[in-house]
Coordinates of N, CA and C in Angstrom, one line a residue:
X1 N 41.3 -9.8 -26.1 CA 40.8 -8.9 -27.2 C 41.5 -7.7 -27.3
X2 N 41.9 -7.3 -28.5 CA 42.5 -5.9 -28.8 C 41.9 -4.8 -28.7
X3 N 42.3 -3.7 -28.5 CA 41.4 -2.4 -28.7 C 41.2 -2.2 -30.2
X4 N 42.0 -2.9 -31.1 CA 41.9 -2.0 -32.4 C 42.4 -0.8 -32.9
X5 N 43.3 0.0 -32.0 CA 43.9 1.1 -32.4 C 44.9 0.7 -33.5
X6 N 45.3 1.7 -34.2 CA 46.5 1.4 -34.7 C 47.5 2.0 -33.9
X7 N 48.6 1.5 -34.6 CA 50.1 2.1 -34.2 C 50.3 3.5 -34.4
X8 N 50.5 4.8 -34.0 CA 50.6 6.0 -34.2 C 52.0 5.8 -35.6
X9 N 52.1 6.4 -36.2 CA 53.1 6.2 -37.1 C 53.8 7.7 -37.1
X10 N 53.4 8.8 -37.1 CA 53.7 10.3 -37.2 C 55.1 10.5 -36.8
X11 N 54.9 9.8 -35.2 CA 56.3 10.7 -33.9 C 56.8 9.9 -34.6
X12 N 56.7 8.2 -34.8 CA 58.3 7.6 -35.1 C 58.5 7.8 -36.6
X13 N 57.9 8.5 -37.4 CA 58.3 9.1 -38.4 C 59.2 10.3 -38.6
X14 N 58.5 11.1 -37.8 CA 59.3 12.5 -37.4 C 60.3 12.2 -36.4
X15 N 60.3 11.5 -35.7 CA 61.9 11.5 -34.7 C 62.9 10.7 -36.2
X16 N 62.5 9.6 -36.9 CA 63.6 9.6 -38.3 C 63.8 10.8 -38.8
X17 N 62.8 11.6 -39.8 CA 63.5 12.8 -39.6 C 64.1 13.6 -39.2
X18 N 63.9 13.4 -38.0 CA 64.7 14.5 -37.1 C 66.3 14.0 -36.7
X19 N 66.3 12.7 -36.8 CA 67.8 12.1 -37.1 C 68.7 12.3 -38.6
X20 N 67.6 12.1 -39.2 CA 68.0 12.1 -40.8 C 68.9 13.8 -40.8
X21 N 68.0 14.6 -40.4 CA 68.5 16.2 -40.4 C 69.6 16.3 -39.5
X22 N 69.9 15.8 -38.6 CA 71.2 15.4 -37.3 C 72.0 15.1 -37.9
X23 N 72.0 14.2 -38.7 CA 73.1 13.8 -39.8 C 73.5 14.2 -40.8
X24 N 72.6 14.8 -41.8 CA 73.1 15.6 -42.4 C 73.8 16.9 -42.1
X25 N 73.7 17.8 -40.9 CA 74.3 18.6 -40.6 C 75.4 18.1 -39.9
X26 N 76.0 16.7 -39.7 CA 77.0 16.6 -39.2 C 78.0 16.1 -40.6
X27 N 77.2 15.9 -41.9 CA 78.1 15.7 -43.1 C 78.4 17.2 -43.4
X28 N 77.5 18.3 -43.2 CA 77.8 19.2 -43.5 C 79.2 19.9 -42.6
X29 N 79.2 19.7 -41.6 CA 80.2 20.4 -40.2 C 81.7 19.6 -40.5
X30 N 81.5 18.5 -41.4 CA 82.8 18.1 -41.5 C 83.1 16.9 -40.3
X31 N 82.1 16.9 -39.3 CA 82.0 16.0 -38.6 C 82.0 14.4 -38.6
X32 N 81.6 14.1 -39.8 CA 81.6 13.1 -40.3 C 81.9 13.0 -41.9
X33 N 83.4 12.9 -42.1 CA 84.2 13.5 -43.4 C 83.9 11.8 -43.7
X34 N 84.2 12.0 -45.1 CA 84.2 10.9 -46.0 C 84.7 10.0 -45.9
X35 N 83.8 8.6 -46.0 CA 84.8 7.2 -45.5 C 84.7 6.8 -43.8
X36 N 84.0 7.9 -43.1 CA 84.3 7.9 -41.9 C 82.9 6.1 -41.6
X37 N 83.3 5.4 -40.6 CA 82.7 4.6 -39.9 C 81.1 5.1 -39.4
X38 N 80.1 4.7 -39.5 CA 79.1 5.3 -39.1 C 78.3 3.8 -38.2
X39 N 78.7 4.3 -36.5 CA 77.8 3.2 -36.0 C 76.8 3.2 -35.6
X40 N 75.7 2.5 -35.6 CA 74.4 2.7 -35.5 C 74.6 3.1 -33.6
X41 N 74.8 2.0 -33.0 CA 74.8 1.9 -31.4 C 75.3 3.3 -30.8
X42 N 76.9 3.6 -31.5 CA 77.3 5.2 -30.7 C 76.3 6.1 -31.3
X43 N 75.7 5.7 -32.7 CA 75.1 7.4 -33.2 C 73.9 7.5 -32.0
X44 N 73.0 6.2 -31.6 CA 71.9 6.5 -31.0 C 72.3 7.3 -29.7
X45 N 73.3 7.1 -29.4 CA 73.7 7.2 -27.6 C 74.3 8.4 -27.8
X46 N 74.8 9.1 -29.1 CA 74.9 10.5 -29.2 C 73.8 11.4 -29.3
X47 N 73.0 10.4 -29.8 CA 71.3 11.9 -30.2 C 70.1 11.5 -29.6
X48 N 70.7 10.2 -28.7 CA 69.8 10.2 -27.6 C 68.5 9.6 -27.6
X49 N 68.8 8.6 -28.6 CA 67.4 7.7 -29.5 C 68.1 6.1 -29.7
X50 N 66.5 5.9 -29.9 CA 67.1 4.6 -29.9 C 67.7 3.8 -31.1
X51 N 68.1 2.7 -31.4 CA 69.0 2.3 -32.4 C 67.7 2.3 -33.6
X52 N 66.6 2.2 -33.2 CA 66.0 1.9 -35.0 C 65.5 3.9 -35.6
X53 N 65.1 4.5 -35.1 CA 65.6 5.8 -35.7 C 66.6 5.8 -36.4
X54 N 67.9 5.2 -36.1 CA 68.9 5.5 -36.3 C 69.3 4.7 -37.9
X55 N 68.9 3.7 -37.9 CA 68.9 2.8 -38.3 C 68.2 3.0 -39.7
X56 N 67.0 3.5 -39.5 CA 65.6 4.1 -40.5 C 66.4 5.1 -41.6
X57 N 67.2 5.8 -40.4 CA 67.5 7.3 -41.5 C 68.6 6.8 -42.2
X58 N 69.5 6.0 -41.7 CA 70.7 5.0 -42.1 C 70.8 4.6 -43.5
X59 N 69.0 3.7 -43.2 CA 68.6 3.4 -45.3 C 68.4 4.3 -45.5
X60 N 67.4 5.1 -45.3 CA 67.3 6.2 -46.3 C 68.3 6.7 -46.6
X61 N 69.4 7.5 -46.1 CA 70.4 8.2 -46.8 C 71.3 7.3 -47.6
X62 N 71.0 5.9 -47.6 CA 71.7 4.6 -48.6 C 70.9 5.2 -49.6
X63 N 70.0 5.1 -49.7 CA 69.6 5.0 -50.9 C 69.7 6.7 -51.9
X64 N 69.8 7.7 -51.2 CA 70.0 8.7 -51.5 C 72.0 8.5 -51.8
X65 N 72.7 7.7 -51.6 CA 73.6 8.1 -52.1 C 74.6 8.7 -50.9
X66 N 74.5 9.0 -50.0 CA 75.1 10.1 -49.2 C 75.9 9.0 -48.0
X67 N 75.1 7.9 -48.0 CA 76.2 6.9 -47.0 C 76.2 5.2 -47.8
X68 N 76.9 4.5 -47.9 CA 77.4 3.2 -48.1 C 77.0 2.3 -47.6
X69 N 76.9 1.1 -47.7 CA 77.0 -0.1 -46.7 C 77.6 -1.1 -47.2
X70 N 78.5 -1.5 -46.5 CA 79.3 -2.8 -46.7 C 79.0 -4.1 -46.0
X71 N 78.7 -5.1 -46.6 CA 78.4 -6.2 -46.1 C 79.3 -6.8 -44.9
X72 N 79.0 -6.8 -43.6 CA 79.4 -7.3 -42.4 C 80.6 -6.0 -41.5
X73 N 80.4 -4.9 -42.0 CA 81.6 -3.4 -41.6 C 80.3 -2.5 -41.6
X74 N 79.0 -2.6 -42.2 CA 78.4 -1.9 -41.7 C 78.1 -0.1 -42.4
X75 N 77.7 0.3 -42.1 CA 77.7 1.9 -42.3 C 78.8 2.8 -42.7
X76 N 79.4 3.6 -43.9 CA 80.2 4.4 -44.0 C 79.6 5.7 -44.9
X77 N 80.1 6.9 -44.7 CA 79.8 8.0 -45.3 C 80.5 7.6 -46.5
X78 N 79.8 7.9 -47.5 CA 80.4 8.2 -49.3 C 81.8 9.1 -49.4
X79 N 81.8 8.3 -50.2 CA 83.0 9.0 -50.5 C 82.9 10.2 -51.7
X80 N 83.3 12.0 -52.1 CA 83.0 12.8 -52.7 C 82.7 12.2 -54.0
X81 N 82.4 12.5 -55.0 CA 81.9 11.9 -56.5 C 83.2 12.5 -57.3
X82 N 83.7 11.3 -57.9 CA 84.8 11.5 -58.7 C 84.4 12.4 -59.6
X83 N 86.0 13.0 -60.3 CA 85.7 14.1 -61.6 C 84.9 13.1 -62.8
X84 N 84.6 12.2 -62.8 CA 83.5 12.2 -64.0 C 82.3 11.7 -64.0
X85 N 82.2 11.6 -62.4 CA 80.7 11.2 -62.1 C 80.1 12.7 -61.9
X86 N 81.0 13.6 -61.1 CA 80.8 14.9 -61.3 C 80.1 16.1 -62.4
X87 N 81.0 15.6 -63.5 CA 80.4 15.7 -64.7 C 79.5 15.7 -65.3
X88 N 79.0 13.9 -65.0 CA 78.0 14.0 -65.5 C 76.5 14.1 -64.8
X89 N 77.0 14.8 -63.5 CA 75.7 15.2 -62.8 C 75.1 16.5 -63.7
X90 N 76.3 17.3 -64.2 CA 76.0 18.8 -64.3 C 75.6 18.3 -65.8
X91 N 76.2 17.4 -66.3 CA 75.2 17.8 -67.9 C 73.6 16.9 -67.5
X92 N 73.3 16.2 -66.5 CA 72.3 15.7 -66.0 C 71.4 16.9 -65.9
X93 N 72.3 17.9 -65.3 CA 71.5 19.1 -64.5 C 70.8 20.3 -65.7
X94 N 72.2 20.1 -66.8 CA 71.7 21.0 -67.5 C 71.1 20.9 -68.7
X95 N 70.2 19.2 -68.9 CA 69.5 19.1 -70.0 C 68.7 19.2 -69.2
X96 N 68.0 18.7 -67.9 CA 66.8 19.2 -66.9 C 66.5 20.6 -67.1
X97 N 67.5 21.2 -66.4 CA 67.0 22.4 -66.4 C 67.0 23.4 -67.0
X98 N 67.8 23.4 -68.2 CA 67.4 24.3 -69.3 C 66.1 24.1 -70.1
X99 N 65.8 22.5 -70.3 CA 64.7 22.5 -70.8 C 63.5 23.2 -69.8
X100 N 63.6 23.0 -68.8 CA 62.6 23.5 -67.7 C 62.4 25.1 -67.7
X101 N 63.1 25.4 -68.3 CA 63.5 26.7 -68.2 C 62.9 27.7 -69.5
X102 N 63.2 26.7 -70.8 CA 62.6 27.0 -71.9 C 60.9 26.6 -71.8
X103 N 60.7 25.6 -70.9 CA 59.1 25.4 -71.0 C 58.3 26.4 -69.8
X104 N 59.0 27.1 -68.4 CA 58.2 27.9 -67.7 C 58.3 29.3 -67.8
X105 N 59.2 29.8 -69.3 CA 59.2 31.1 -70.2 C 57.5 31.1 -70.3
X106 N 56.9 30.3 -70.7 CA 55.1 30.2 -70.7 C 54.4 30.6 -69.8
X107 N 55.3 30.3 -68.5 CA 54.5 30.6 -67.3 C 55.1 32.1 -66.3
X108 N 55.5 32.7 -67.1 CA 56.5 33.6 -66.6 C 55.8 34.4 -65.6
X109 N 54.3 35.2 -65.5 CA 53.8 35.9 -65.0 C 53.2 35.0 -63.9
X110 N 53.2 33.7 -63.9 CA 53.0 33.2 -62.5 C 54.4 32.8 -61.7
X111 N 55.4 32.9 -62.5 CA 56.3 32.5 -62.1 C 57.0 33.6 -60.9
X112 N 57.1 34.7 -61.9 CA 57.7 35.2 -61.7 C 57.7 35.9 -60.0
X113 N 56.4 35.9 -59.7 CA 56.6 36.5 -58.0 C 57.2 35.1 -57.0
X114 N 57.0 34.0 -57.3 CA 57.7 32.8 -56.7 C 58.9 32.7 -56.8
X115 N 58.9 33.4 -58.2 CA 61.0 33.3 -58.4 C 61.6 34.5 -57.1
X116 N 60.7 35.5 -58.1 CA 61.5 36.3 -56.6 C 61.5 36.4 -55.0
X117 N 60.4 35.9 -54.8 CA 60.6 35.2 -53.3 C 61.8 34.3 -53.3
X118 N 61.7 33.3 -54.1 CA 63.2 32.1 -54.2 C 64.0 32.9 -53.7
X119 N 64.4 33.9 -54.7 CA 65.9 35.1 -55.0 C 66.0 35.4 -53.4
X120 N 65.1 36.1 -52.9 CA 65.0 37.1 -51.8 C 65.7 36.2 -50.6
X121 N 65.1 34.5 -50.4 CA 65.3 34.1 -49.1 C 67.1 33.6 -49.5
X122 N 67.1 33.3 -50.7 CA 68.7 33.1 -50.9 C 69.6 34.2 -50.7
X123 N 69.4 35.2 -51.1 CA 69.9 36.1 -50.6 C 69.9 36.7 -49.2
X124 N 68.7 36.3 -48.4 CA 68.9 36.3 -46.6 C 69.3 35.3 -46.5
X125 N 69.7 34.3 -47.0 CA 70.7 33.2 -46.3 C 71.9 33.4 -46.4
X126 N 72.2 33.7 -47.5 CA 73.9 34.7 -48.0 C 74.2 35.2 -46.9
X127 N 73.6 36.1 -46.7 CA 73.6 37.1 -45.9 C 74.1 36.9 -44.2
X128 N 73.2 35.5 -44.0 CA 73.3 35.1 -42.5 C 74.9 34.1 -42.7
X129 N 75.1 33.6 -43.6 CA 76.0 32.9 -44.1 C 77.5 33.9 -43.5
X130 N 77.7 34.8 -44.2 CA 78.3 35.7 -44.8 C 78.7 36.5 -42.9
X131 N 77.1 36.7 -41.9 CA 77.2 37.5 -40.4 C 78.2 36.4 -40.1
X132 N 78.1 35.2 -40.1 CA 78.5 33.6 -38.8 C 79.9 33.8 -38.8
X133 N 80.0 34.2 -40.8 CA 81.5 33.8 -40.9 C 82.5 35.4 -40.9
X134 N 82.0 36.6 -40.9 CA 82.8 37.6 -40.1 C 84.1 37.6 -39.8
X135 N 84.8 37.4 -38.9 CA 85.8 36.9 -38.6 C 86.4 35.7 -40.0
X136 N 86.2 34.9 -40.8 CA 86.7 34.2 -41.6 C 86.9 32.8 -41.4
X137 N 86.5 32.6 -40.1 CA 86.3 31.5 -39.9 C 84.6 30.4 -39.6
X138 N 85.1 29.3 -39.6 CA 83.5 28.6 -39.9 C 82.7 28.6 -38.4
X139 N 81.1 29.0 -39.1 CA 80.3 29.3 -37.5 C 80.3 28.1 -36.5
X140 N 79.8 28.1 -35.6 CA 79.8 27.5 -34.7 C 78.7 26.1 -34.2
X141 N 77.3 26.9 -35.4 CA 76.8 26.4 -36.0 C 76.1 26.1 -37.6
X142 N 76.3 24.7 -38.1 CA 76.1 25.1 -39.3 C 74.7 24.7 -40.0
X143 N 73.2 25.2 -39.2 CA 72.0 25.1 -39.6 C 72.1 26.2 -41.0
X144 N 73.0 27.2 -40.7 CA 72.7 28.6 -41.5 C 72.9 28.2 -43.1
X145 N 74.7 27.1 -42.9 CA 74.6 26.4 -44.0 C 74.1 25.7 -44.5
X146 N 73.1 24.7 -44.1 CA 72.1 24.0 -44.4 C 71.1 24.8 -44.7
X147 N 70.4 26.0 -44.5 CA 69.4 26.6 -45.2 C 69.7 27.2 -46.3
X148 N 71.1 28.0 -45.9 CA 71.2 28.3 -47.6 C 72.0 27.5 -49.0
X149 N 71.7 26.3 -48.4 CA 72.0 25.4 -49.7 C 70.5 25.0 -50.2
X150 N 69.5 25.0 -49.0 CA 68.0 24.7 -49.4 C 67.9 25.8 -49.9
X151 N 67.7 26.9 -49.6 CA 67.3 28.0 -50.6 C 67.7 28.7 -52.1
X152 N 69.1 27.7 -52.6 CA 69.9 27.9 -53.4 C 69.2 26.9 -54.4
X153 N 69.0 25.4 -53.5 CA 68.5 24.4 -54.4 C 66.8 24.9 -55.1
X154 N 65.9 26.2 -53.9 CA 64.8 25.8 -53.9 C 65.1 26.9 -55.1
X155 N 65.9 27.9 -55.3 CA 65.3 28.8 -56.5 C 65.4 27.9 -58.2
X156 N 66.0 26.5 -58.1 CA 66.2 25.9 -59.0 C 64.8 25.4 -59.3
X157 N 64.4 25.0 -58.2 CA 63.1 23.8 -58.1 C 62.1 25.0 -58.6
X158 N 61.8 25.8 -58.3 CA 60.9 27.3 -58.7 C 60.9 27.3 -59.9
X159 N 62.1 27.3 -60.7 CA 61.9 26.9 -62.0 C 61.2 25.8 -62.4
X160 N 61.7 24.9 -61.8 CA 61.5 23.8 -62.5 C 59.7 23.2 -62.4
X161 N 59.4 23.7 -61.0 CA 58.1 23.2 -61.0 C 56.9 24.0 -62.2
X162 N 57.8 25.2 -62.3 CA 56.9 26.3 -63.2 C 57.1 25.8 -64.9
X163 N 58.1 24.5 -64.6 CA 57.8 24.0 -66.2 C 56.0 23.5 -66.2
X164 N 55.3 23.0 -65.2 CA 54.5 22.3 -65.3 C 54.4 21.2 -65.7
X165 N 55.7 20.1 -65.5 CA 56.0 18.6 -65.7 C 55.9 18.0 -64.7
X166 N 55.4 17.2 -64.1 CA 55.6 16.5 -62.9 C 56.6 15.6 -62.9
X167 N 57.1 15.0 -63.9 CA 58.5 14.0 -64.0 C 59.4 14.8 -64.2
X168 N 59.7 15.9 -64.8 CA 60.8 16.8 -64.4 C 60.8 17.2 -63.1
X169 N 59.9 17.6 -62.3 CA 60.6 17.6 -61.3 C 60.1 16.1 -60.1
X170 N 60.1 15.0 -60.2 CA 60.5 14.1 -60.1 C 61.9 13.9 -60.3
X171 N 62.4 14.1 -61.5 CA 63.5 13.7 -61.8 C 64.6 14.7 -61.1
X172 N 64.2 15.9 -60.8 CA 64.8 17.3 -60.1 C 65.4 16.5 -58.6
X173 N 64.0 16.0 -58.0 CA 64.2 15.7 -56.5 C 64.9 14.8 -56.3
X174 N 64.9 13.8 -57.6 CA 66.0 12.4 -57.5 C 67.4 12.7 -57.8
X175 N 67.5 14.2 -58.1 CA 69.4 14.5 -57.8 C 69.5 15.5 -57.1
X176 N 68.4 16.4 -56.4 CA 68.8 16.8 -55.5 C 70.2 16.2 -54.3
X177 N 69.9 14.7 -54.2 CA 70.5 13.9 -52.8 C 72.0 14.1 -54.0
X178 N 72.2 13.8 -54.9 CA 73.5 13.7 -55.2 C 74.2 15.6 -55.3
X179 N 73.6 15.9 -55.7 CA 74.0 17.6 -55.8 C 74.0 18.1 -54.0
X180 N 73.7 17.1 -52.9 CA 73.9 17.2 -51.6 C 75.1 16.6 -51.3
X181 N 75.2 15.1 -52.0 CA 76.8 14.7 -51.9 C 77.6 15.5 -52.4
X182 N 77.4 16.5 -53.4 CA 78.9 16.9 -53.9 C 78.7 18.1 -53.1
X183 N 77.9 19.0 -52.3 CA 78.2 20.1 -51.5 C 78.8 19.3 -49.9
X184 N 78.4 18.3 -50.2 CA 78.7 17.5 -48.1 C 80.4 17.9 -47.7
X185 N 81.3 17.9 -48.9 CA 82.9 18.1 -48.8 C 83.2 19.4 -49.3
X186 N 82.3 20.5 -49.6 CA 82.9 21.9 -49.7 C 83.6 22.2 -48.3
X187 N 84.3 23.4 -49.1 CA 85.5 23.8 -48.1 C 84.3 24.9 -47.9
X188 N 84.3 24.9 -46.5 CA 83.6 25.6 -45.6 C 84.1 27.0 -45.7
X189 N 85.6 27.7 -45.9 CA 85.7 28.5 -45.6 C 85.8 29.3 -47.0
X190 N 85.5 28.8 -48.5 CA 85.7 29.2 -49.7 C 84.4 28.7 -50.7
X191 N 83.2 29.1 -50.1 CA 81.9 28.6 -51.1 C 81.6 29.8 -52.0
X192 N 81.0 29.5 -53.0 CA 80.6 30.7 -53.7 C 79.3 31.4 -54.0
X193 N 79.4 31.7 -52.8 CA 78.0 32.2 -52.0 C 77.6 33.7 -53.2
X194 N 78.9 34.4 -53.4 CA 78.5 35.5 -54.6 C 78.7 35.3 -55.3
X195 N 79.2 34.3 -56.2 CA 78.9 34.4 -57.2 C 77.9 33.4 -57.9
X196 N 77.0 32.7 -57.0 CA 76.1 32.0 -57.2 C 74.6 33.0 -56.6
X197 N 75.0 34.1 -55.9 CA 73.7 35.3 -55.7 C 73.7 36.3 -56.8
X198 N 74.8 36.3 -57.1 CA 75.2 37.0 -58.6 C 74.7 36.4 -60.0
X199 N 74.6 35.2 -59.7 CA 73.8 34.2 -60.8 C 72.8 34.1 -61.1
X200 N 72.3 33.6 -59.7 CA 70.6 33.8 -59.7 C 70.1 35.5 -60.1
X201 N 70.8 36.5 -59.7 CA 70.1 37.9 -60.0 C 69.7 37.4 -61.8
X202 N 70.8 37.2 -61.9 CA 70.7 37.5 -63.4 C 69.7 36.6 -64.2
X203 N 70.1 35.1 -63.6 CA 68.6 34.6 -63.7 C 67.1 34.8 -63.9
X204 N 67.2 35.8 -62.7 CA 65.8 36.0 -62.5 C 65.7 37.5 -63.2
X205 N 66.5 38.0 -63.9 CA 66.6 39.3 -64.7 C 66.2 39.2 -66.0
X206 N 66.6 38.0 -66.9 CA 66.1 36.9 -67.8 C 65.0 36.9 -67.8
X207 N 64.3 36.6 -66.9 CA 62.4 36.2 -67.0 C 62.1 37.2 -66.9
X208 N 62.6 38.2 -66.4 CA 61.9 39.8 -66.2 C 62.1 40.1 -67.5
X209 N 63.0 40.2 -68.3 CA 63.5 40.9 -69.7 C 62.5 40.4 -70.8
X210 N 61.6 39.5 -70.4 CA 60.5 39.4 -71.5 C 61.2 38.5 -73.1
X211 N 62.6 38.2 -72.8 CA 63.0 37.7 -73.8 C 63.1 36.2 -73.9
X212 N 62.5 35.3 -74.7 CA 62.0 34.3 -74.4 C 63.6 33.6 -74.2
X213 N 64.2 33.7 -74.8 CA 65.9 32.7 -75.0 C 66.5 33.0 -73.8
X214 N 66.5 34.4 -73.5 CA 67.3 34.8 -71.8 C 67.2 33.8 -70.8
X215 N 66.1 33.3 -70.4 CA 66.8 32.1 -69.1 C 67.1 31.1 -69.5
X216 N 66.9 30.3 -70.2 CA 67.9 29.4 -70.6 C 69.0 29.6 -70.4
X217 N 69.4 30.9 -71.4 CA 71.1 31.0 -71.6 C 71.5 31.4 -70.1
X218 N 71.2 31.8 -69.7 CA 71.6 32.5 -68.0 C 71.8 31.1 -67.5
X219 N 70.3 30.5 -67.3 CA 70.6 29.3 -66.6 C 72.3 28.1 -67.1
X220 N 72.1 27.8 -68.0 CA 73.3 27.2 -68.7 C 74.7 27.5 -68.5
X221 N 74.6 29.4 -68.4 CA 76.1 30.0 -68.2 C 76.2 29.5 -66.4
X222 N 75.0 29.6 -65.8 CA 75.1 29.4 -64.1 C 75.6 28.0 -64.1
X223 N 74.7 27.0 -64.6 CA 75.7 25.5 -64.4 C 76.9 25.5 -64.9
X224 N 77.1 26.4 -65.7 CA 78.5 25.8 -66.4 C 79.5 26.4 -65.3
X225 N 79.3 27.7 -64.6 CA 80.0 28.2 -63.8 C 80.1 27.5 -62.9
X226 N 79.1 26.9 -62.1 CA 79.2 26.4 -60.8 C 79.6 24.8 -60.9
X227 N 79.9 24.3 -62.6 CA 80.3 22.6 -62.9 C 81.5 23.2 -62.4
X228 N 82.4 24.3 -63.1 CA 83.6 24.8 -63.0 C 84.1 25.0 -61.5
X229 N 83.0 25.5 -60.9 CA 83.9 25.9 -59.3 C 84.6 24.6 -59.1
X230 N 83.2 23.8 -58.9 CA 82.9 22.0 -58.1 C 84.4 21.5 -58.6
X231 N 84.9 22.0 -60.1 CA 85.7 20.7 -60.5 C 86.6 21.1 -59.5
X232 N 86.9 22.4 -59.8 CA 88.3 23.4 -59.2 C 88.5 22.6 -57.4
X233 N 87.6 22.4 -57.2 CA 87.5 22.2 -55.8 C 87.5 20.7 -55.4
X234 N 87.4 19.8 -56.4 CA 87.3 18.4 -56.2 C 88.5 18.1 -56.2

């Protein structure tokens, strides 16, 4: 006779996570550059888990785009997104979020203290970004980079949730993973950490200015800048 318990599901949920995040900071470190072989058996016996963790986070980041699978070779990191899939993320990005932008002009006085929180922690990440790298070269560790790409992404989401659409930002979280593939091969030592805190100011200067057309157009000049870095750099 059984006891009837169920299976705890939590820890072996959160130890996937906790791999899932292991990995991503090693697409971030350059550690695992594009094309690279990704094997389930050595990843586990590097992070010290067993092969189905490994395995778990493996699909998941398939399906997000960020790793491959080839039938009978197994696991590879993606390769960067060509100049015209690149493209067309950013005009992806900027019928989203301009329209988001024109619909949470409505919501501006609730918006607006959540926006500037957004602003504030992007700019303490800049910031920590900016102590690591001092000397000019890349830190030692790169958690700092991984948060201020989340805090870059989250001042977008700030907007976007303040449209008050739920499938907009559905649709937001479903390119988040590719707007992750195209930061995974930045050059570490040339990001545009100001002129993307320089963006957002102005951004969020827009919704202060009471003028209904200002964030849109801010927003639009920011994508178009930051389509422009990405190409430069692809």
């Amino acid at each position: 006779m059984t006891s009837g318990k169920k299976t705890p599901v939590v820890p072996r949920r959160a130890l996937r996570d906790g791999v899932y995040e292991a990995l991503l900071e090693k697409l971030l470190d350059g550690s695992m550059p594009p094309g690279a072989s990704l094997g389930i058996d050595s990843l586990s016996r590097e992070l010290g888990v067993s092969q189905t963790p490994v395995r778990e986070a493996l699909v998941q980041m398939e399906h997000t785009g960020l790793v491959t699978r080839v039938a009978l070779k197994g696991y590879r990191v993606a390769h960067p997104l060509p100049p015209r899939q690149l493209a067309e993320l950013f005009d992806a990005r900027g019928m989203l979020e301009v329209a988001a932008a024109e619909r949470a002009v409505a919501h501006t006085d609730d918006l607006l203290p959540e926006l500037r929180a957004a602003h504030a922690q992007h700019v303490l990440c800049a910031h920590r970004v900016r102590k690591q790298r001092g000397d000019g070269g890349p830190p030692a560790d790169y958690s700092d980079l991984r948060e201020y790409f989340q805090a870059d992404w989250e001042f977008h989401l700030t907007i976007i949730r303040a449209a008050d659409n739920r499938f907009l930002v559905q649709m937001a979280e479903s390119l988040s993973a590719h707007v992750h593939r195209m930061r995974q091969t930045a050059d570490h030592g040339a990001l545009d950490i100001d002129q993307a805190v320089a963006e957002h100011a102005t951004i969020l200067a827009a919704f202060e200015s009471g003028d209904p057309e200002a964030p849109s157009k801010a927003l639009r000049t920011h994508l178009a800048a930051v389509a422009r870095r990405a190409a430069e750099d692809a």
